[in-house]
Amino acid sequence: MLSKATQVEYRNLIEAAKAAAELAYCPYSQYNVGAAVLTFDGRIYTGCNVENAGYTQTRHAEEAAVLNAIAGGALKRAAEAGLTQFQFIKAIAVHSRKGSDPWPCCNCRQSLSEFGFDFDVIGEGPNNTILCQKLRKLIPYPFPIEKVLASVRGSRS
Ligand code: THU
Ligand code: ZN
């Protein structure tokens, strides 16, 4: 159950994802997607899908929102506040203009998991409800990022 304050914050985040979806470049699918990342310090960064005639070069809205958050300095600010890469995202809202559940594709789930599993993935549900799941729930058997990081640390020592 989301607190009243979080509900207000999340509705605002969903609106940001909706606005971002309007900016999508999607001549091949006409399927506008917008995403909005809420950072640990309350800022919002958005992204939209950007398609390509080569199809595989298409960028997804969720990836773009995370990229914009990092390029906007959110990860650096988090580090300065003593937080890790796993703590800088509080939530991500996803919205497709044609209307459906907000769940990101599996590539995006993997991309998001680089930055933790404990943040909320949210979107608009039926009758103005807020759909909300932890990323962990969307990735039941995750690739073990901590083992890969540990492997690099081990080889340095
Ligand atoms: N799309 C996203 O932006 N995010 C996803 O996670 C799923 C798919 C985009 C890619 C493509 O431009 C359009 O939606 C249809 O697949
Ligand atoms: Zn995706």
PDB file of C-alpha atoms and ligand atoms in Angstrom:
ATOM      1  CA  MET A   1       0.000   0.000   0.000  1.00  0.00           C
ATOM      2  CA  LEU A   2       1.472   3.332  -1.080  1.00  0.00           C
ATOM      3  CA  SER A   3       1.402   6.250   1.357  1.00  0.00           C
ATOM      4  CA  LYS A   4      -0.550   9.366   0.379  1.00  0.00           C
ATOM      5  CA  ALA A   5       2.686  11.290  -0.187  1.00  0.00           C
ATOM      6  CA  THR A   6       4.104   8.529  -2.406  1.00  0.00           C
ATOM      7  CA  GLN A   7       0.865   8.367  -4.382  1.00  0.00           C
ATOM      8  CA  VAL A   8       1.121  12.090  -5.130  1.00  0.00           C
ATOM      9  CA  GLU A   9       4.798  11.695  -6.070  1.00  0.00           C
ATOM     10  CA  TYR A  10       4.053   8.686  -8.299  1.00  0.00           C
ATOM     11  CA  ARG A  11       1.123  10.321 -10.091  1.00  0.00           C
ATOM     12  CA  ASN A  12       3.450  13.187 -10.907  1.00  0.00           C
ATOM     13  CA  LEU A  13       6.039  10.699 -12.197  1.00  0.00           C
ATOM     14  CA  ILE A  14       3.447   8.981 -14.403  1.00  0.00           C
ATOM     15  CA  GLU A  15       2.472  12.384 -15.849  1.00  0.00           C
ATOM     16  CA  ALA A  16       6.143  12.988 -16.683  1.00  0.00           C
ATOM     17  CA  ALA A  17       6.295   9.597 -18.469  1.00  0.00           C
ATOM     18  CA  LYS A  18       3.128  10.485 -20.401  1.00  0.00           C
ATOM     19  CA  ALA A  19       4.598  13.803 -21.513  1.00  0.00           C
ATOM     20  CA  ALA A  20       7.808  12.027 -22.566  1.00  0.00           C
ATOM     21  CA  ALA A  21       5.814   9.520 -24.647  1.00  0.00           C
ATOM     22  CA  GLU A  22       4.533  12.446 -26.725  1.00  0.00           C
ATOM     23  CA  LEU A  23       8.140  13.199 -27.721  1.00  0.00           C
ATOM     24  CA  ALA A  24       8.917   9.703 -29.053  1.00  0.00           C
ATOM     25  CA  TYR A  25      10.364   9.179 -32.531  1.00  0.00           C
ATOM     26  CA  CYS A  26       8.589   6.006 -33.629  1.00  0.00           C
ATOM     27  CA  PRO A  27       7.734   6.105 -37.349  1.00  0.00           C
ATOM     28  CA  TYR A  28       8.105   2.311 -37.667  1.00  0.00           C
ATOM     29  CA  SER A  29       5.800   1.213 -34.864  1.00  0.00           C
ATOM     30  CA  GLN A  30       3.724   4.298 -34.048  1.00  0.00           C
ATOM     31  CA  TYR A  31       4.038   2.954 -30.522  1.00  0.00           C
ATOM     32  CA  ASN A  32       5.007   5.889 -28.306  1.00  0.00           C
ATOM     33  CA  VAL A  33       6.655   4.994 -25.017  1.00  0.00           C
ATOM     34  CA  GLY A  34       7.740   7.399 -22.288  1.00  0.00           C
ATOM     35  CA  ALA A  35       9.626   6.750 -19.080  1.00  0.00           C
ATOM     36  CA  ALA A  36      10.459   8.887 -16.069  1.00  0.00           C
ATOM     37  CA  VAL A  37      13.068   8.127 -13.410  1.00  0.00           C
ATOM     38  CA  LEU A  38      12.609   9.504  -9.902  1.00  0.00           C
ATOM     39  CA  THR A  39      15.989   9.820  -8.203  1.00  0.00           C
ATOM     40  CA  PHE A  40      16.903   9.523  -4.506  1.00  0.00           C
ATOM     41  CA  ASP A  41      16.925  13.326  -4.265  1.00  0.00           C
ATOM     42  CA  GLY A  42      13.482  13.821  -5.775  1.00  0.00           C
ATOM     43  CA  ARG A  43      14.455  14.837  -9.286  1.00  0.00           C
ATOM     44  CA  ILE A  44      12.781  13.502 -12.412  1.00  0.00           C
ATOM     45  CA  TYR A  45      14.533  12.547 -15.650  1.00  0.00           C
ATOM     46  CA  THR A  46      12.591  11.434 -18.703  1.00  0.00           C
ATOM     47  CA  GLY A  47      13.195   9.451 -21.869  1.00  0.00           C
ATOM     48  CA  CYS A  48      11.262   8.261 -24.904  1.00  0.00           C
ATOM     49  CA  ASN A  49      11.784   5.606 -27.555  1.00  0.00           C
ATOM     50  CA  VAL A  50      13.859   6.615 -30.557  1.00  0.00           C
ATOM     51  CA  GLU A  51      13.518   4.228 -33.479  1.00  0.00           C
ATOM     52  CA  ASN A  52      15.877   3.607 -36.360  1.00  0.00           C
ATOM     53  CA  ALA A  53      15.550   2.326 -39.920  1.00  0.00           C
ATOM     54  CA  GLY A  54      17.973  -0.404 -38.883  1.00  0.00           C
ATOM     55  CA  TYR A  55      15.386  -1.472 -36.259  1.00  0.00           C
ATOM     56  CA  THR A  56      17.923  -3.041 -33.888  1.00  0.00           C
ATOM     57  CA  GLN A  57      19.395   0.400 -33.170  1.00  0.00           C
ATOM     58  CA  THR A  58      16.075   1.489 -31.629  1.00  0.00           C
ATOM     59  CA  ARG A  59      16.492   2.925 -28.142  1.00  0.00           C
ATOM     60  CA  HIS A  60      13.863   2.197 -25.546  1.00  0.00           C
ATOM     61  CA  ALA A  61      12.291   4.852 -23.352  1.00  0.00           C
ATOM     62  CA  GLU A  62      13.481   3.286 -20.086  1.00  0.00           C
ATOM     63  CA  GLU A  63      17.108   3.164 -21.259  1.00  0.00           C
ATOM     64  CA  ALA A  64      16.881   6.786 -22.377  1.00  0.00           C
ATOM     65  CA  ALA A  65      15.465   7.910 -19.012  1.00  0.00           C
ATOM     66  CA  VAL A  66      18.246   6.175 -17.073  1.00  0.00           C
ATOM     67  CA  LEU A  67      20.848   7.585 -19.455  1.00  0.00           C
ATOM     68  CA  ASN A  68      19.446  11.090 -18.995  1.00  0.00           C
ATOM     69  CA  ALA A  69      19.470  10.673 -15.206  1.00  0.00           C
ATOM     70  CA  ILE A  70      23.120   9.646 -15.210  1.00  0.00           C
ATOM     71  CA  ALA A  71      24.148  12.273 -17.747  1.00  0.00           C
ATOM     72  CA  GLY A  72      22.262  14.780 -15.605  1.00  0.00           C
ATOM     73  CA  GLY A  73      24.555  13.957 -12.695  1.00  0.00           C
ATOM     74  CA  ALA A  74      22.201  11.879 -10.529  1.00  0.00           C
ATOM     75  CA  LEU A  75      24.654   9.026 -10.006  1.00  0.00           C
ATOM     76  CA  LYS A  76      27.454  11.439  -9.137  1.00  0.00           C
ATOM     77  CA  ARG A  77      25.223  13.257  -6.653  1.00  0.00           C
ATOM     78  CA  ALA A  78      24.272   9.901  -5.125  1.00  0.00           C
ATOM     79  CA  ALA A  79      27.943   8.961  -4.707  1.00  0.00           C
ATOM     80  CA  GLU A  80      28.605  12.326  -3.070  1.00  0.00           C
ATOM     81  CA  ALA A  81      25.733  11.584  -0.682  1.00  0.00           C
ATOM     82  CA  GLY A  82      27.323   8.253   0.227  1.00  0.00           C
ATOM     83  CA  LEU A  83      24.950   6.114  -1.821  1.00  0.00           C
ATOM     84  CA  THR A  84      25.810   3.311  -4.223  1.00  0.00           C
ATOM     85  CA  GLN A  85      24.694   2.746  -7.802  1.00  0.00           C
ATOM     86  CA  PHE A  86      21.963   0.511  -6.359  1.00  0.00           C
ATOM     87  CA  GLN A  87      20.352   3.351  -4.429  1.00  0.00           C
ATOM     88  CA  PHE A  88      20.079   6.268  -6.809  1.00  0.00           C
ATOM     89  CA  ILE A  89      16.785   5.311  -8.454  1.00  0.00           C
ATOM     90  CA  LYS A  90      13.685   5.502  -6.291  1.00  0.00           C
ATOM     91  CA  ALA A  91      11.158   4.614  -8.999  1.00  0.00           C
ATOM     92  CA  ILE A  92      10.619   4.527 -12.743  1.00  0.00           C
ATOM     93  CA  ALA A  93       7.306   5.195 -14.444  1.00  0.00           C
ATOM     94  CA  VAL A  94       6.618   3.757 -17.885  1.00  0.00           C
ATOM     95  CA  HIS A  95       3.784   4.776 -20.160  1.00  0.00           C
ATOM     96  CA  SER A  96       2.774   3.757 -23.660  1.00  0.00           C
ATOM     97  CA  ARG A  97       0.398   6.087 -25.450  1.00  0.00           C
ATOM     98  CA  LYS A  98      -1.621   3.211 -26.877  1.00  0.00           C
ATOM     99  CA  GLY A  99      -2.294   2.089 -23.330  1.00  0.00           C
ATOM    100  CA  SER A 100      -1.182  -1.117 -21.688  1.00  0.00           C
ATOM    101  CA  ASP A 101       0.553  -2.177 -18.503  1.00  0.00           C
ATOM    102  CA  PRO A 102       3.799  -0.354 -17.845  1.00  0.00           C
ATOM    103  CA  TRP A 103       6.095  -3.357 -17.571  1.00  0.00           C
ATOM    104  CA  PRO A 104       9.365  -2.843 -19.428  1.00  0.00           C
ATOM    105  CA  CYS A 105      10.620  -5.368 -21.977  1.00  0.00           C
ATOM    106  CA  CYS A 106      13.117  -7.909 -20.672  1.00  0.00           C
ATOM    107  CA  ASN A 107      16.106  -6.095 -22.171  1.00  0.00           C
ATOM    108  CA  CYS A 108      15.096  -2.979 -20.258  1.00  0.00           C
ATOM    109  CA  ARG A 109      14.580  -4.995 -17.068  1.00  0.00           C
ATOM    110  CA  GLN A 110      18.171  -6.187 -17.364  1.00  0.00           C
ATOM    111  CA  SER A 111      19.411  -2.647 -18.108  1.00  0.00           C
ATOM    112  CA  LEU A 112      17.540  -1.305 -15.090  1.00  0.00           C
ATOM    113  CA  SER A 113      18.882  -4.042 -12.811  1.00  0.00           C
ATOM    114  CA  GLU A 114      22.362  -2.546 -13.129  1.00  0.00           C
ATOM    115  CA  PHE A 115      21.037   0.053 -10.692  1.00  0.00           C
ATOM    116  CA  GLY A 116      19.329  -2.160  -8.143  1.00  0.00           C
ATOM    117  CA  PHE A 117      16.323  -4.387  -7.719  1.00  0.00           C
ATOM    118  CA  ASP A 118      14.531  -2.638  -4.904  1.00  0.00           C
ATOM    119  CA  PHE A 119      13.014   0.338  -6.664  1.00  0.00           C
ATOM    120  CA  ASP A 120       9.444   0.569  -7.896  1.00  0.00           C
ATOM    121  CA  VAL A 121       8.392   0.165 -11.529  1.00  0.00           C
ATOM    122  CA  ILE A 122       5.098   1.969 -11.902  1.00  0.00           C
ATOM    123  CA  GLY A 123       2.464   3.003 -14.406  1.00  0.00           C
ATOM    124  CA  GLU A 124      -1.160   3.860 -14.796  1.00  0.00           C
ATOM    125  CA  GLY A 125      -3.609   1.028 -14.295  1.00  0.00           C
ATOM    126  CA  PRO A 126      -7.341   0.814 -14.993  1.00  0.00           C
ATOM    127  CA  ASN A 127      -9.607   3.455 -13.407  1.00  0.00           C
ATOM    128  CA  ASN A 128      -6.739   5.801 -12.598  1.00  0.00           C
ATOM    129  CA  THR A 129      -5.015   3.291 -10.318  1.00  0.00           C
ATOM    130  CA  ILE A 130      -1.242   3.074  -9.919  1.00  0.00           C
ATOM    131  CA  LEU A 131       0.344  -0.250 -10.889  1.00  0.00           C
ATOM    132  CA  CYS A 132       3.498  -0.800  -8.857  1.00  0.00           C
ATOM    133  CA  GLN A 133       5.988  -3.654  -8.633  1.00  0.00           C
ATOM    134  CA  LYS A 134       9.537  -3.881  -7.376  1.00  0.00           C
ATOM    135  CA  LEU A 135      11.992  -4.600 -10.198  1.00  0.00           C
ATOM    136  CA  ARG A 136      12.974  -7.717  -8.207  1.00  0.00           C
ATOM    137  CA  LYS A 137       9.499  -9.128  -8.781  1.00  0.00           C
ATOM    138  CA  LEU A 138       9.844  -8.531 -12.538  1.00  0.00           C
ATOM    139  CA  ILE A 139      13.155 -10.444 -12.614  1.00  0.00           C
ATOM    140  CA  PRO A 140      12.620 -13.661 -10.678  1.00  0.00           C
ATOM    141  CA  TYR A 141      15.994 -15.255 -11.571  1.00  0.00           C
ATOM    142  CA  PRO A 142      18.385 -12.339 -12.125  1.00  0.00           C
ATOM    143  CA  PHE A 143      21.798 -12.441 -13.696  1.00  0.00           C
ATOM    144  CA  PRO A 144      24.147 -12.125 -10.683  1.00  0.00           C
ATOM    145  CA  ILE A 145      25.648  -8.664 -11.102  1.00  0.00           C
ATOM    146  CA  GLU A 146      27.309  -8.844  -7.674  1.00  0.00           C
ATOM    147  CA  LYS A 147      29.295 -11.933  -8.760  1.00  0.00           C
ATOM    148  CA  VAL A 148      30.520 -10.152 -11.872  1.00  0.00           C
ATOM    149  CA  LEU A 149      31.538  -7.118  -9.812  1.00  0.00           C
ATOM    150  CA  ALA A 150      33.238  -9.372  -7.248  1.00  0.00           C
ATOM    151  CA  SER A 151      35.123 -11.149 -10.027  1.00  0.00           C
ATOM    152  CA  VAL A 152      36.631  -7.862 -11.220  1.00  0.00           C
ATOM    153  CA  ARG A 153      37.483  -6.828  -7.652  1.00  0.00           C
ATOM    154  CA  GLY A 154      39.140 -10.240  -7.098  1.00  0.00           C
ATOM    155  CA  SER A 155      41.322  -9.941 -10.177  1.00  0.00           C
ATOM    156  CA  ARG A 156      42.567  -6.535  -9.033  1.00  0.00           C
ATOM    157  CA  SER A 157      43.714  -7.735  -5.626  1.00  0.00           C
TER     158      SER A 157
HETATM  159  N1  THU B   1       9.707   0.042 -26.420  1.00  0.00           N
HETATM  160  C1  THU B   1      10.217   0.779 -25.382  1.00  0.00           C
HETATM  161  O1  THU B   1      10.510   1.966 -25.527  1.00  0.00           O
HETATM  162  N2  THU B   1      10.371   0.164 -24.195  1.00  0.00           N
HETATM  163  C2  THU B   1      10.139  -1.173 -23.959  1.00  0.00           C
HETATM  164  O2  THU B   1      10.542  -1.695 -22.930  1.00  0.00           O
HETATM  165  C3  THU B   1       9.380  -1.931 -24.949  1.00  0.00           C
HETATM  166  C4  THU B   1       9.356  -1.368 -26.321  1.00  0.00           C
HETATM  167  C5  THU B   1       9.553   0.674 -27.740  1.00  0.00           C
HETATM  168  C6  THU B   1      10.498   0.141 -28.785  1.00  0.00           C
HETATM  169  C7  THU B   1       9.746   0.399 -30.069  1.00  0.00           C
HETATM  170  O3  THU B   1      10.066   1.701 -30.513  1.00  0.00           O
HETATM  171  C8  THU B   1       8.278   0.365 -29.668  1.00  0.00           C
HETATM  172  O4  THU B   1       8.242   0.451 -28.243  1.00  0.00           O
HETATM  173  C9  THU B   1       7.554  -0.899 -30.109  1.00  0.00           C
HETATM  174  O5  THU B   1       8.228  -2.035 -29.695  1.00  0.00           O
HETATM  175 ZN    ZN B   2      12.772  -2.155 -23.479  1.00  0.00          ZN
END
